[in-house]
Amino acid sequence: MNTRTLAEIPESRINDWRSMMPYIRPVITNPYYESPIWIEDDVTRKEFICLSSDSTVEEVELFLILLFGFNNIDPKLSFTESFNEILNEESVAISGGIAFFEDENNYIIPSCCSGLEDWEDLEESVVNRSSPWLGHDPSPGITYQSDHLFVWPDDPNESNNNLISIKFTIEEMLENIKEVRADLKEFIQQPLFQWIKLRDVDIAARMSEKMIQWFIKN
């Protein structure tokens, strides 16, 4: 049998192999709030946005539109007033959570009333082999079989015979959760920080620290 270690396999082949595996990403959903006056450009809305170090300026602005709108910050307040108000909050909520991808075209996103602030509940659920809250209408859920888990786009306990799940090993999911934590931290410390820093260095630093407290608790 011809075997090679991962270190001996070309990076391009490793990336091809990884691209065929299911994965998860931190996302926000439905950023359909009025834009604050300090976001000057007209931003095209999207159903959901993945957050990472690769997030674009437009995606950062959609995140801010949703964050401030969802938390009832008056869009007519100035830049400084808006950030001072939200920075006083002990906690925030924002629609989103974890999206599960089989590939770029097949995925399950969080439903209504799912919040990105609770994304870390997924890890506890996987460890305990339970299904976390992923929203409703539809109601995604997770089931377990041996060392695999299956993510369903709607309640798998109902009579939904046509549902197709996304399959992960438990190990794959736990590794993906680590990557989500890294993605969120990189989004906070890179594209989000840079966008705010261009307008106010002090607010950028304060916001970065607060975002870690809000969204990366463990």
PDB file of N, CA and C in Angstrom, residues 83-138:
ATOM      1  N   PHE A  83     -21.935  54.611  18.485  1.00  0.00           N
ATOM      2  CA  PHE A  83     -21.007  53.659  19.093  1.00  0.00           C
ATOM      3  C   PHE A  83     -20.961  53.805  20.606  1.00  0.00           C
ATOM      4  N   ASN A  84     -21.031  55.030  21.112  1.00  0.00           N
ATOM      5  CA  ASN A  84     -21.056  55.198  22.564  1.00  0.00           C
ATOM      6  C   ASN A  84     -22.269  54.510  23.175  1.00  0.00           C
ATOM      7  N   GLU A  85     -23.386  54.556  22.464  1.00  0.00           N
ATOM      8  CA  GLU A  85     -24.601  53.929  22.983  1.00  0.00           C
ATOM      9  C   GLU A  85     -24.482  52.411  23.004  1.00  0.00           C
ATOM     10  N   ILE A  86     -24.007  51.834  21.911  1.00  0.00           N
ATOM     11  CA  ILE A  86     -23.937  50.368  21.876  1.00  0.00           C
ATOM     12  C   ILE A  86     -22.811  49.843  22.760  1.00  0.00           C
ATOM     13  N   LEU A  87     -21.750  50.622  22.931  1.00  0.00           N
ATOM     14  CA  LEU A  87     -20.647  50.184  23.786  1.00  0.00           C
ATOM     15  C   LEU A  87     -21.031  50.151  25.262  1.00  0.00           C
ATOM     16  N   ASN A  88     -22.127  50.785  25.604  1.00  0.00           N
ATOM     17  CA  ASN A  88     -22.627  50.733  26.979  1.00  0.00           C
ATOM     18  C   ASN A  88     -23.425  49.467  27.278  1.00  0.00           C
ATOM     19  N   GLU A  89     -23.705  48.683  26.234  1.00  0.00           N
ATOM     20  CA  GLU A  89     -24.529  47.487  26.405  1.00  0.00           C
ATOM     21  C   GLU A  89     -23.712  46.341  27.007  1.00  0.00           C
ATOM     22  N   GLU A  90     -24.304  45.668  27.988  1.00  0.00           N
ATOM     23  CA  GLU A  90     -23.672  44.481  28.580  1.00  0.00           C
ATOM     24  C   GLU A  90     -23.673  43.324  27.584  1.00  0.00           C
ATOM     25  N   SER A  91     -24.727  43.239  26.801  1.00  0.00           N
ATOM     26  CA  SER A  91     -24.845  42.187  25.798  1.00  0.00           C
ATOM     27  C   SER A  91     -25.633  42.726  24.612  1.00  0.00           C
ATOM     28  N   VAL A  92     -25.486  42.069  23.475  1.00  0.00           N
ATOM     29  CA  VAL A  92     -26.231  42.449  22.276  1.00  0.00           C
ATOM     30  C   VAL A  92     -26.808  41.183  21.641  1.00  0.00           C
ATOM     31  N   ALA A  93     -27.747  41.384  20.743  1.00  0.00           N
ATOM     32  CA  ALA A  93     -28.308  40.290  19.954  1.00  0.00           C
ATOM     33  C   ALA A  93     -28.207  40.665  18.480  1.00  0.00           C
ATOM     34  N   ILE A  94     -28.098  39.652  17.635  1.00  0.00           N
ATOM     35  CA  ILE A  94     -28.043  39.904  16.194  1.00  0.00           C
ATOM     36  C   ILE A  94     -28.477  38.628  15.477  1.00  0.00           C
ATOM     37  N   SER A  95     -29.356  38.757  14.499  1.00  0.00           N
ATOM     38  CA  SER A  95     -29.862  37.573  13.813  1.00  0.00           C
ATOM     39  C   SER A  95     -28.738  36.875  13.044  1.00  0.00           C
ATOM     40  N   GLY A  96     -28.694  35.549  13.200  1.00  0.00           N
ATOM     41  CA  GLY A  96     -27.643  34.775  12.554  1.00  0.00           C
ATOM     42  C   GLY A  96     -27.298  33.552  13.365  1.00  0.00           C
ATOM     43  N   GLY A  97     -26.053  33.130  13.283  1.00  0.00           N
ATOM     44  CA  GLY A  97     -25.607  31.938  13.997  1.00  0.00           C
ATOM     45  C   GLY A  97     -24.605  31.172  13.160  1.00  0.00           C
ATOM     46  N   ILE A  98     -24.827  29.866  13.052  1.00  0.00           N
ATOM     47  CA  ILE A  98     -23.940  28.993  12.287  1.00  0.00           C
ATOM     48  C   ILE A  98     -24.660  28.508  11.032  1.00  0.00           C
ATOM     49  N   ALA A  99     -23.969  28.623   9.900  1.00  0.00           N
ATOM     50  CA  ALA A  99     -24.462  28.041   8.652  1.00  0.00           C
ATOM     51  C   ALA A  99     -23.672  26.768   8.364  1.00  0.00           C
ATOM     52  N   PHE A 100     -24.367  25.737   7.891  1.00  0.00           N
ATOM     53  CA  PHE A 100     -23.765  24.431   7.617  1.00  0.00           C
ATOM     54  C   PHE A 100     -23.726  24.243   6.099  1.00  0.00           C
ATOM     55  N   PHE A 101     -22.547  23.949   5.575  1.00  0.00           N
ATOM     56  CA  PHE A 101     -22.365  23.845   4.133  1.00  0.00           C
ATOM     57  C   PHE A 101     -21.930  22.436   3.735  1.00  0.00           C
ATOM     58  N   GLU A 102     -22.637  21.874   2.761  1.00  0.00           N
ATOM     59  CA  GLU A 102     -22.128  20.681   2.089  1.00  0.00           C
ATOM     60  C   GLU A 102     -21.159  21.120   0.999  1.00  0.00           C
ATOM     61  N   ASP A 103     -21.526  22.202   0.326  1.00  0.00           N
ATOM     62  CA  ASP A 103     -20.668  22.874  -0.641  1.00  0.00           C
ATOM     63  C   ASP A 103     -21.243  24.276  -0.830  1.00  0.00           C
ATOM     64  N   GLU A 104     -20.742  25.021  -1.805  1.00  0.00           N
ATOM     65  CA  GLU A 104     -21.180  26.403  -1.991  1.00  0.00           C
ATOM     66  C   GLU A 104     -22.646  26.519  -2.388  1.00  0.00           C
ATOM     67  N   ASN A 105     -23.201  25.467  -2.939  1.00  0.00           N
ATOM     68  CA  ASN A 105     -24.574  25.519  -3.437  1.00  0.00           C
ATOM     69  C   ASN A 105     -25.592  24.830  -2.526  1.00  0.00           C
ATOM     70  N   ASN A 106     -25.127  24.025  -1.589  1.00  0.00           N
ATOM     71  CA  ASN A 106     -26.015  23.284  -0.695  1.00  0.00           C
ATOM     72  C   ASN A 106     -25.664  23.619   0.748  1.00  0.00           C
ATOM     73  N   TYR A 107     -26.584  24.280   1.412  1.00  0.00           N
ATOM     74  CA  TYR A 107     -26.286  24.741   2.766  1.00  0.00           C
ATOM     75  C   TYR A 107     -27.574  24.915   3.567  1.00  0.00           C
ATOM     76  N   ILE A 108     -27.406  24.993   4.875  1.00  0.00           N
ATOM     77  CA  ILE A 108     -28.513  25.214   5.812  1.00  0.00           C
ATOM     78  C   ILE A 108     -28.136  26.419   6.666  1.00  0.00           C
ATOM     79  N   ILE A 109     -28.932  27.476   6.605  1.00  0.00           N
ATOM     80  CA  ILE A 109     -28.633  28.684   7.369  1.00  0.00           C
ATOM     81  C   ILE A 109     -29.574  28.789   8.572  1.00  0.00           C
ATOM     82  N   PRO A 110     -29.196  29.579   9.578  1.00  0.00           N
ATOM     83  CA  PRO A 110     -30.057  29.737  10.751  1.00  0.00           C
ATOM     84  C   PRO A 110     -31.407  30.336  10.362  1.00  0.00           C
ATOM     85  N   SER A 111     -32.448  29.921  11.071  1.00  0.00           N
ATOM     86  CA  SER A 111     -33.800  30.406  10.803  1.00  0.00           C
ATOM     87  C   SER A 111     -34.163  31.554  11.746  1.00  0.00           C
ATOM     88  N   CYS A 112     -35.430  31.935  11.712  1.00  0.00           N
ATOM     89  CA  CYS A 112     -35.934  33.052  12.501  1.00  0.00           C
ATOM     90  C   CYS A 112     -35.657  32.842  13.991  1.00  0.00           C
ATOM     91  N   CYS A 113     -35.232  33.920  14.653  1.00  0.00           N
ATOM     92  CA  CYS A 113     -34.996  33.959  16.108  1.00  0.00           C
ATOM     93  C   CYS A 113     -33.723  33.247  16.538  1.00  0.00           C
ATOM     94  N   SER A 114     -32.896  32.810  15.594  1.00  0.00           N
ATOM     95  CA  SER A 114     -31.567  32.315  15.937  1.00  0.00           C
ATOM     96  C   SER A 114     -30.620  33.503  15.991  1.00  0.00           C
ATOM     97  N   GLY A 115     -29.723  33.528  16.987  1.00  0.00           N
ATOM     98  CA  GLY A 115     -28.829  34.665  17.150  1.00  0.00           C
ATOM     99  C   GLY A 115     -27.361  34.267  17.145  1.00  0.00           C
ATOM    100  N   LEU A 116     -26.539  35.070  16.492  1.00  0.00           N
ATOM    101  CA  LEU A 116     -25.099  34.809  16.451  1.00  0.00           C
ATOM    102  C   LEU A 116     -24.489  34.819  17.851  1.00  0.00           C
ATOM    103  N   GLU A 117     -25.066  35.612  18.759  1.00  0.00           N
ATOM    104  CA  GLU A 117     -24.530  35.710  20.116  1.00  0.00           C
ATOM    105  C   GLU A 117     -24.566  34.374  20.856  1.00  0.00           C
ATOM    106  N   ASP A 118     -25.391  33.428  20.378  1.00  0.00           N
ATOM    107  CA  ASP A 118     -25.524  32.124  21.036  1.00  0.00           C
ATOM    108  C   ASP A 118     -24.832  31.002  20.271  1.00  0.00           C
ATOM    109  N   TRP A 119     -23.967  31.349  19.323  1.00  0.00           N
ATOM    110  CA  TRP A 119     -23.407  30.334  18.444  1.00  0.00           C
ATOM    111  C   TRP A 119     -22.625  29.262  19.209  1.00  0.00           C
ATOM    112  N   GLU A 120     -22.025  29.605  20.348  1.00  0.00           N
ATOM    113  CA  GLU A 120     -21.198  28.643  21.073  1.00  0.00           C
ATOM    114  C   GLU A 120     -22.013  27.515  21.713  1.00  0.00           C
ATOM    115  N   ASP A 121     -23.334  27.674  21.752  1.00  0.00           N
ATOM    116  CA  ASP A 121     -24.188  26.580  22.240  1.00  0.00           C
ATOM    117  C   ASP A 121     -24.016  25.319  21.386  1.00  0.00           C
ATOM    118  N   LEU A 122     -23.602  25.504  20.126  1.00  0.00           N
ATOM    119  CA  LEU A 122     -23.424  24.352  19.241  1.00  0.00           C
ATOM    120  C   LEU A 122     -22.404  23.370  19.807  1.00  0.00           C
ATOM    121  N   GLU A 123     -21.304  23.884  20.335  1.00  0.00           N
ATOM    122  CA  GLU A 123     -20.258  22.996  20.852  1.00  0.00           C
ATOM    123  C   GLU A 123     -20.774  22.144  22.004  1.00  0.00           C
ATOM    124  N   GLU A 124     -21.472  22.761  22.942  1.00  0.00           N
ATOM    125  CA  GLU A 124     -22.033  22.021  24.070  1.00  0.00           C
ATOM    126  C   GLU A 124     -23.029  20.970  23.583  1.00  0.00           C
ATOM    127  N   SER A 125     -23.827  21.335  22.582  1.00  0.00           N
ATOM    128  CA  SER A 125     -24.807  20.396  22.048  1.00  0.00           C
ATOM    129  C   SER A 125     -24.131  19.186  21.403  1.00  0.00           C
ATOM    130  N   VAL A 126     -23.064  19.426  20.647  1.00  0.00           N
ATOM    131  CA  VAL A 126     -22.364  18.319  19.993  1.00  0.00           C
ATOM    132  C   VAL A 126     -21.734  17.397  21.036  1.00  0.00           C
ATOM    133  N   VAL A 127     -21.106  17.983  22.044  1.00  0.00           N
ATOM    134  CA  VAL A 127     -20.493  17.181  23.106  1.00  0.00           C
ATOM    135  C   VAL A 127     -21.550  16.327  23.810  1.00  0.00           C
ATOM    136  N   ASN A 128     -22.734  16.923  24.028  1.00  0.00           N
ATOM    137  CA  ASN A 128     -23.814  16.213  24.730  1.00  0.00           C
ATOM    138  C   ASN A 128     -24.741  15.444  23.795  1.00  0.00           C
ATOM    139  N   ARG A 129     -24.452  15.504  22.495  1.00  0.00           N
ATOM    140  CA  ARG A 129     -25.265  14.824  21.483  1.00  0.00           C
ATOM    141  C   ARG A 129     -26.740  15.236  21.564  1.00  0.00           C
ATOM    142  N   SER A 130     -26.938  16.537  21.610  1.00  0.00           N
ATOM    143  CA  SER A 130     -28.282  17.100  21.585  1.00  0.00           C
ATOM    144  C   SER A 130     -28.374  18.073  20.415  1.00  0.00           C
ATOM    145  N   SER A 131     -29.564  18.573  20.152  1.00  0.00           N
ATOM    146  CA  SER A 131     -29.755  19.511  19.043  1.00  0.00           C
ATOM    147  C   SER A 131     -29.857  20.926  19.581  1.00  0.00           C
ATOM    148  N   PRO A 132     -29.020  21.846  19.112  1.00  0.00           N
ATOM    149  CA  PRO A 132     -29.091  23.229  19.588  1.00  0.00           C
ATOM    150  C   PRO A 132     -30.264  23.962  18.954  1.00  0.00           C
ATOM    151  N   TRP A 133     -30.571  25.135  19.475  1.00  0.00           N
ATOM    152  CA  TRP A 133     -31.582  26.001  18.869  1.00  0.00           C
ATOM    153  C   TRP A 133     -31.004  26.623  17.611  1.00  0.00           C
ATOM    154  N   LEU A 134     -31.633  26.357  16.475  1.00  0.00           N
ATOM    155  CA  LEU A 134     -31.183  26.884  15.190  1.00  0.00           C
ATOM    156  C   LEU A 134     -32.270  27.709  14.508  1.00  0.00           C
ATOM    157  N   GLY A 135     -33.315  28.097  15.284  1.00  0.00           N
ATOM    158  CA  GLY A 135     -34.379  28.915  14.744  1.00  0.00           C
ATOM    159  C   GLY A 135     -35.619  28.094  14.404  1.00  0.00           C
ATOM    160  N   HIS A 136     -36.622  28.801  13.876  1.00  0.00           N
ATOM    161  CA  HIS A 136     -37.892  28.140  13.539  1.00  0.00           C
ATOM    162  C   HIS A 136     -38.451  28.674  12.222  1.00  0.00           C
ATOM    163  N   ASP A 137     -39.368  27.900  11.663  1.00  0.00           N
ATOM    164  CA  ASP A 137     -40.039  28.252  10.392  1.00  0.00           C
ATOM    165  C   ASP A 137     -39.069  28.510   9.234  1.00  0.00           C
ATOM    166  N   PRO A 138     -38.297  27.523   8.792  1.00  0.00           N
ATOM    167  CA  PRO A 138     -38.249  26.132   9.266  1.00  0.00           C
ATOM    168  C   PRO A 138     -37.440  25.990  10.551  1.00  0.00           C
TER     169      PRO A 138
END
